[in-house]
Amino acid sequence: MNNLIRVLLVHQSAELYGSDKVMLQLVSRLDKSVFEPIVLLPTTGPLEKELERIGVEYHVVPTIKVSRSTFTFKGLIKLPLEIIYSVRSINSLLEGRRVDVVHSNTLVVMSGALWARLRRVPHVWHVHEIIERPSIVRKTYALLLHLFADKVMCNSHATAEHLYKDNPSLRNKSIVIWNGLEVSDDIGTSGKQNIRKELGLKPDDVLITLVGRINRWKGQRLLVAAAEMLENAGFKNVKYLIVGGPPLGNSQYLEELERDISNSAAGLDISIIPFTNDIWPVWTATDI
């Protein structure tokens, strides 16, 4: 008889960006003499290889992700069918296996919350995001947490306080746990020097870096606007680095960003590096 605590972790991507790495570190650090993790991914991707490397069971299943498009007429029409399909797929996959707790990683993933409620399994919702607009989406997320989470885990006090504004009752079941990632063992000074050399930086240049998926709400275009303000104010030794790529099938986000940079007075001081698995040399080379 399996007496391990079986945790079903439902995730929103199969890549290796921030929330992916946080989830990967979580399952890698679980005490396997106490817990049995099972990870559900919505697509194939590099995260699969990492889960295989650490010996964690994972499966690719249809997953509901609540986004701005969900609140369109077409999105609302499709949603009931997507819910039925996702829940049935999870049921079929597990084939009656006991699950003791469901962990939904990121606010946008909805399948775990619905499946946990239908199966009456405790549900932990791990929130990494601060959604400000549109207000209907922001308020809906807070309501979903209120209705479908037994425990809300926020990655910062800012994230938690943002949720409390729309639903103060969330204070009663929320906790803040900061995300942490292990530092690479082989950073050294060479990695830092290589990055700064590749960017053509002088010793007294200040490097400001933004790491993350390129989309409309991560702030890359805001950074470009801020860079132009600093350039016009006379700050000539400040350089900017954007690390990451757009979601699959959404190259327009990168194209928009590149146009902004091309048209900016600070354009020559802004560089883009595609997704990189080892981010630590970038962080050590960064000043802000």
CSV table of C-alpha atoms in Angstrom, one decimal:
chain,number,residue,atom,x,y,z
A,1,MET,CA,0.0,0.0,0.0
A,2,ASN,CA,1.3,3.5,-1.0
A,3,ASN,CA,1.3,5.7,2.1
A,4,LEU,CA,3.1,8.6,0.4
A,5,ILE,CA,1.4,11.9,0.1
A,6,ARG,CA,0.6,12.1,-3.6
A,7,VAL,CA,0.7,15.7,-4.9
A,8,LEU,CA,-0.7,16.6,-8.3
A,9,LEU,CA,1.1,19.6,-9.7
A,10,VAL,CA,-0.7,21.4,-12.5
A,11,HIS,CA,1.5,23.7,-14.5
A,12,GLN,CA,0.9,26.2,-17.3
A,13,SER,CA,3.9,25.6,-19.6
A,14,ALA,CA,6.7,23.2,-20.4
A,15,GLU,CA,9.5,25.8,-20.8
A,16,LEU,CA,12.2,26.9,-18.4
A,17,TYR,CA,11.2,30.5,-17.5
A,18,GLY,CA,10.7,31.7,-13.9
A,19,SER,CA,7.5,29.8,-12.8
A,20,ASP,CA,8.8,26.7,-14.6
A,21,LYS,CA,12.1,26.7,-12.7
A,22,VAL,CA,10.3,27.4,-9.4
A,23,MET,CA,8.0,24.4,-10.0
A,24,LEU,CA,11.0,22.3,-11.0
A,25,GLN,CA,12.9,23.2,-7.9
A,26,LEU,CA,9.8,22.5,-5.7
A,27,VAL,CA,9.4,18.9,-7.0
A,28,SER,CA,13.2,18.3,-6.9
A,29,ARG,CA,13.3,19.3,-3.3
A,30,LEU,CA,10.2,17.3,-2.1
A,31,ASP,CA,11.2,14.5,0.3
A,32,LYS,CA,10.5,11.5,-1.8
A,33,SER,CA,10.1,9.3,1.3
A,34,VAL,CA,7.1,11.5,2.2
A,35,PHE,CA,5.7,12.9,-1.1
A,36,GLU,CA,5.0,11.4,-4.5
A,37,PRO,CA,4.7,14.3,-7.1
A,38,ILE,CA,2.9,13.9,-10.4
A,39,VAL,CA,3.3,16.9,-12.8
A,40,LEU,CA,0.8,17.8,-15.5
A,41,LEU,CA,2.0,19.9,-18.4
A,42,PRO,CA,-0.1,21.4,-21.2
A,43,THR,CA,2.5,20.8,-24.0
A,44,THR,CA,5.8,19.2,-24.7
A,45,GLY,CA,8.9,21.3,-24.1
A,46,PRO,CA,12.4,21.5,-22.4
A,47,LEU,CA,10.8,21.1,-18.9
A,48,GLU,CA,10.1,17.5,-19.7
A,49,LYS,CA,13.8,16.7,-20.0
A,50,GLU,CA,14.5,18.2,-16.6
A,51,LEU,CA,11.7,16.3,-15.0
A,52,GLU,CA,13.0,13.1,-16.5
A,53,ARG,CA,16.5,13.9,-15.2
A,54,ILE,CA,15.3,14.1,-11.6
A,55,GLY,CA,13.0,11.2,-12.0
A,56,VAL,CA,9.6,12.9,-11.5
A,57,GLU,CA,6.5,11.5,-13.1
A,58,TYR,CA,4.9,13.9,-15.6
A,59,HIS,CA,2.2,13.8,-18.2
A,60,VAL,CA,1.0,16.1,-21.0
A,61,VAL,CA,-2.7,16.7,-20.8
A,62,PRO,CA,-5.1,19.4,-22.1
A,63,THR,CA,-5.0,22.2,-19.6
A,64,ILE,CA,-7.3,25.2,-19.2
A,65,LYS,CA,-5.5,28.5,-18.9
A,66,VAL,CA,-7.6,31.6,-18.1
A,67,SER,CA,-6.3,34.6,-20.1
A,68,ARG,CA,-7.7,37.8,-21.6
A,69,SER,CA,-8.9,35.8,-24.6
A,70,THR,CA,-11.1,33.7,-22.2
A,71,PHE,CA,-13.3,36.7,-21.6
A,72,THR,CA,-14.1,37.3,-25.3
A,73,PHE,CA,-17.4,36.0,-26.7
A,74,LYS,CA,-15.5,33.1,-28.5
A,75,GLY,CA,-13.6,32.3,-25.4
A,76,LEU,CA,-16.6,32.1,-23.1
A,77,ILE,CA,-18.4,29.8,-25.7
A,78,LYS,CA,-15.5,27.4,-25.8
A,79,LEU,CA,-14.8,27.4,-22.1
A,80,PRO,CA,-17.4,24.7,-21.0
A,81,LEU,CA,-16.2,22.2,-23.6
A,82,GLU,CA,-12.6,22.9,-22.6
A,83,ILE,CA,-13.5,22.3,-18.9
A,84,ILE,CA,-15.2,19.0,-19.7
A,85,TYR,CA,-12.3,17.8,-21.9
A,86,SER,CA,-9.6,18.8,-19.5
A,87,VAL,CA,-11.3,17.2,-16.4
A,88,ARG,CA,-12.1,14.0,-18.3
A,89,SER,CA,-8.5,13.8,-19.5
A,90,ILE,CA,-7.1,14.1,-16.0
A,91,ASN,CA,-9.5,11.5,-14.8
A,92,SER,CA,-8.5,9.1,-17.5
A,93,LEU,CA,-4.8,9.7,-16.9
A,94,LEU,CA,-5.0,9.0,-13.2
A,95,GLU,CA,-7.3,6.0,-13.5
A,96,GLY,CA,-8.6,6.2,-10.0
A,97,ARG,CA,-5.2,6.8,-8.3
A,98,ARG,CA,-5.6,8.6,-5.0
A,99,VAL,CA,-4.5,12.3,-4.9
A,100,ASP,CA,-4.0,13.9,-1.6
A,101,VAL,CA,-3.4,17.5,-2.6
A,102,VAL,CA,-3.5,19.5,-5.9
A,103,HIS,CA,-1.0,22.3,-6.5
A,104,SER,CA,-1.8,24.8,-9.3
A,105,ASN,CA,1.4,26.7,-10.3
A,106,THR,CA,0.5,30.2,-11.5
A,107,LEU,CA,-2.8,32.0,-11.5
A,108,VAL,CA,-3.7,31.4,-15.1
A,109,VAL,CA,-3.9,27.6,-14.9
A,110,MET,CA,-7.5,26.5,-14.1
A,111,SER,CA,-7.7,22.8,-14.6
A,112,GLY,CA,-6.2,21.8,-11.2
A,113,ALA,CA,-8.7,24.1,-9.3
A,114,LEU,CA,-11.7,22.6,-11.1
A,115,TRP,CA,-10.5,19.0,-10.8
A,116,ALA,CA,-9.7,19.4,-7.1
A,117,ARG,CA,-13.2,20.8,-6.4
A,118,LEU,CA,-15.0,18.1,-8.3
A,119,ARG,CA,-12.9,15.4,-6.5
A,120,ARG,CA,-13.0,17.2,-3.1
A,121,VAL,CA,-9.2,17.3,-2.9
A,122,PRO,CA,-7.4,20.1,-1.0
A,123,HIS,CA,-6.2,22.7,-3.5
A,124,VAL,CA,-3.2,25.0,-3.1
A,125,TRP,CA,-2.9,27.8,-5.6
A,126,HIS,CA,0.6,29.3,-6.1
A,127,VAL,CA,0.3,32.9,-7.4
A,128,HIS,CA,3.3,34.5,-9.2
A,129,GLU,CA,1.5,37.3,-11.0
A,130,ILE,CA,0.2,40.8,-10.4
A,131,ILE,CA,-2.7,41.4,-12.9
A,132,GLU,CA,-3.8,45.0,-13.1
A,133,ARG,CA,-5.8,45.3,-16.3
A,134,PRO,CA,-8.4,44.8,-17.5
A,135,SER,CA,-10.2,45.1,-14.2
A,136,ILE,CA,-12.7,42.4,-15.0
A,137,VAL,CA,-9.9,39.9,-15.4
A,138,ARG,CA,-8.2,41.0,-12.2
A,139,LYS,CA,-11.4,40.8,-10.2
A,140,THR,CA,-12.2,37.4,-11.7
A,141,TYR,CA,-8.9,36.0,-10.7
A,142,ALA,CA,-9.4,37.1,-7.1
A,143,LEU,CA,-12.9,35.6,-7.1
A,144,LEU,CA,-11.6,32.3,-8.5
A,145,LEU,CA,-9.0,32.1,-5.7
A,146,HIS,CA,-11.7,32.8,-3.1
A,147,LEU,CA,-13.9,30.0,-4.5
A,148,PHE,CA,-11.4,27.3,-5.5
A,149,ALA,CA,-8.3,27.6,-3.3
A,150,ASP,CA,-8.0,26.1,0.1
A,151,LYS,CA,-4.7,27.8,0.5
A,152,VAL,CA,-3.2,30.7,-1.6
A,153,MET,CA,0.6,30.8,-1.8
A,154,CYS,CA,1.9,34.2,-3.0
A,155,ASN,CA,5.5,34.8,-4.2
A,156,SER,CA,5.7,38.3,-2.5
A,157,HIS,CA,3.8,40.6,-0.2
A,158,ALA,CA,3.1,42.9,-3.2
A,159,THR,CA,1.4,40.0,-4.9
A,160,ALA,CA,-0.7,39.2,-1.8
A,161,GLU,CA,-1.7,42.8,-1.1
A,162,HIS,CA,-2.7,43.2,-4.7
A,163,LEU,CA,-5.2,40.3,-4.3
A,164,TYR,CA,-6.5,41.6,-1.0
A,165,LYS,CA,-7.6,44.8,-2.6
A,166,ASP,CA,-10.2,42.9,-4.7
A,167,ASN,CA,-11.0,40.3,-2.1
A,168,PRO,CA,-10.0,41.0,1.5
A,169,SER,CA,-11.2,37.6,2.7
A,170,LEU,CA,-8.2,36.1,0.9
A,171,ARG,CA,-6.0,37.2,3.9
A,172,ASN,CA,-7.5,34.4,5.9
A,173,LYS,CA,-6.1,31.7,3.7
A,174,SER,CA,-3.0,33.2,2.1
A,175,ILE,CA,0.7,32.9,2.9
A,176,VAL,CA,3.8,34.5,1.3
A,177,ILE,CA,6.7,32.3,0.3
A,178,TRP,CA,9.4,33.9,-1.7
A,179,ASN,CA,10.6,32.0,-4.8
A,180,GLY,CA,14.2,30.9,-4.6
A,181,LEU,CA,16.5,29.4,-7.1
A,182,GLU,CA,19.8,27.7,-6.6
A,183,VAL,CA,22.9,29.6,-7.7
A,184,SER,CA,24.9,27.9,-10.4
A,185,ASP,CA,28.1,26.3,-8.9
A,186,ASP,CA,30.3,27.4,-11.8
A,187,ILE,CA,29.5,31.1,-12.2
A,188,GLY,CA,32.9,32.6,-11.4
A,189,THR,CA,34.0,35.9,-12.7
A,190,SER,CA,34.6,34.8,-16.3
A,191,GLY,CA,30.8,34.5,-17.0
A,192,LYS,CA,30.2,38.0,-15.8
A,193,GLN,CA,33.2,39.3,-17.9
A,194,ASN,CA,32.0,37.4,-21.0
A,195,ILE,CA,28.5,38.9,-20.9
A,196,ARG,CA,29.8,42.5,-20.4
A,197,LYS,CA,32.3,42.0,-23.2
A,198,GLU,CA,29.7,40.6,-25.6
A,199,LEU,CA,27.6,43.7,-24.9
A,200,GLY,CA,30.5,46.0,-25.5
A,201,LEU,CA,30.3,47.5,-22.0
A,202,LYS,CA,32.9,49.8,-20.5
A,203,PRO,CA,34.0,49.3,-16.9
A,204,ASP,CA,32.0,52.3,-15.6
A,205,ASP,CA,28.8,51.4,-17.6
A,206,VAL,CA,25.7,50.5,-15.6
A,207,LEU,CA,23.8,47.5,-16.9
A,208,ILE,CA,20.0,47.3,-16.2
A,209,THR,CA,18.5,43.9,-17.1
A,210,LEU,CA,15.0,42.6,-17.5
A,211,VAL,CA,14.6,38.9,-17.7
A,212,GLY,CA,11.4,37.2,-18.6
A,213,ARG,CA,9.1,36.1,-21.4
A,214,ILE,CA,8.5,38.9,-23.9
A,215,ASN,CA,4.8,39.8,-23.9
A,216,ARG,CA,2.6,42.9,-23.4
A,217,TRP,CA,2.5,42.8,-19.6
A,218,LYS,CA,6.1,41.9,-18.5
A,219,GLY,CA,7.3,45.4,-19.0
A,220,GLN,CA,9.9,45.3,-21.8
A,221,ARG,CA,8.3,48.2,-23.7
A,222,LEU,CA,8.1,50.2,-20.5
A,223,LEU,CA,11.8,49.6,-20.0
A,224,VAL,CA,12.5,51.0,-23.5
A,225,ALA,CA,10.4,54.1,-22.7
A,226,ALA,CA,12.3,54.5,-19.4
A,227,ALA,CA,15.6,54.1,-21.3
A,228,GLU,CA,14.7,56.9,-23.6
A,229,MET,CA,13.8,59.2,-20.7
A,230,LEU,CA,17.2,58.5,-19.1
A,231,GLU,CA,19.0,59.1,-22.4
A,232,ASN,CA,17.3,62.4,-22.9
A,233,ALA,CA,18.2,63.3,-19.3
A,234,GLY,CA,21.8,62.9,-20.0
A,235,PHE,CA,22.6,59.4,-18.5
A,236,LYS,CA,25.0,58.2,-21.2
A,237,ASN,CA,26.7,55.3,-19.3
A,238,VAL,CA,23.5,53.3,-18.7
A,239,LYS,CA,23.0,50.2,-20.9
A,240,TYR,CA,20.0,47.9,-21.0
A,241,LEU,CA,19.6,44.2,-21.6
A,242,ILE,CA,16.4,42.2,-22.2
A,243,VAL,CA,16.6,38.4,-21.9
A,244,GLY,CA,13.9,36.1,-23.1
A,245,GLY,CA,11.6,35.3,-26.1
A,246,PRO,CA,7.9,35.6,-26.9
A,247,PRO,CA,5.4,32.8,-26.3
A,248,LEU,CA,5.2,30.2,-29.1
A,249,GLY,CA,3.1,31.6,-31.9
A,250,ASN,CA,3.3,35.1,-30.7
A,251,SER,CA,6.3,36.6,-32.4
A,252,GLN,CA,4.5,39.9,-32.8
A,253,TYR,CA,5.4,40.8,-29.2
A,254,LEU,CA,9.1,40.6,-30.2
A,255,GLU,CA,8.5,42.4,-33.4
A,256,GLU,CA,6.8,45.3,-31.5
A,257,LEU,CA,9.6,45.5,-29.0
A,258,GLU,CA,12.2,45.6,-31.8
A,259,ARG,CA,10.4,48.4,-33.5
A,260,ASP,CA,10.2,50.3,-30.2
A,261,ILE,CA,14.0,49.9,-29.8
A,262,SER,CA,14.7,50.9,-33.4
A,263,ASN,CA,12.7,54.1,-32.9
A,264,SER,CA,14.1,55.0,-29.5
A,265,ALA,CA,16.8,57.6,-28.9
A,266,ALA,CA,18.3,55.0,-26.6
A,267,GLY,CA,18.1,52.2,-29.1
A,268,LEU,CA,21.8,51.7,-29.5
A,269,ASP,CA,22.1,51.1,-25.8
A,270,ILE,CA,19.4,48.3,-25.6
A,271,SER,CA,20.3,44.7,-26.4
A,272,ILE,CA,18.1,41.6,-26.6
A,273,ILE,CA,19.4,38.1,-25.7
A,274,PRO,CA,17.1,35.1,-26.5
A,275,PHE,CA,16.1,32.6,-23.8
A,276,THR,CA,19.1,31.2,-22.0
A,277,ASN,CA,19.0,28.2,-19.6
A,278,ASP,CA,21.8,29.4,-17.4
A,279,ILE,CA,20.8,32.9,-16.3
A,280,TRP,CA,23.3,33.3,-13.5
A,281,PRO,CA,26.2,34.8,-15.6
A,282,VAL,CA,23.7,37.4,-16.8
A,283,TRP,CA,22.7,38.3,-13.2
A,284,THR,CA,26.3,38.6,-12.1
A,285,ALA,CA,27.0,41.0,-14.9
A,286,THR,CA,24.0,43.1,-14.0
A,287,ASP,CA,24.0,46.2,-11.8
A,288,ILE,CA,20.2,46.8,-11.6
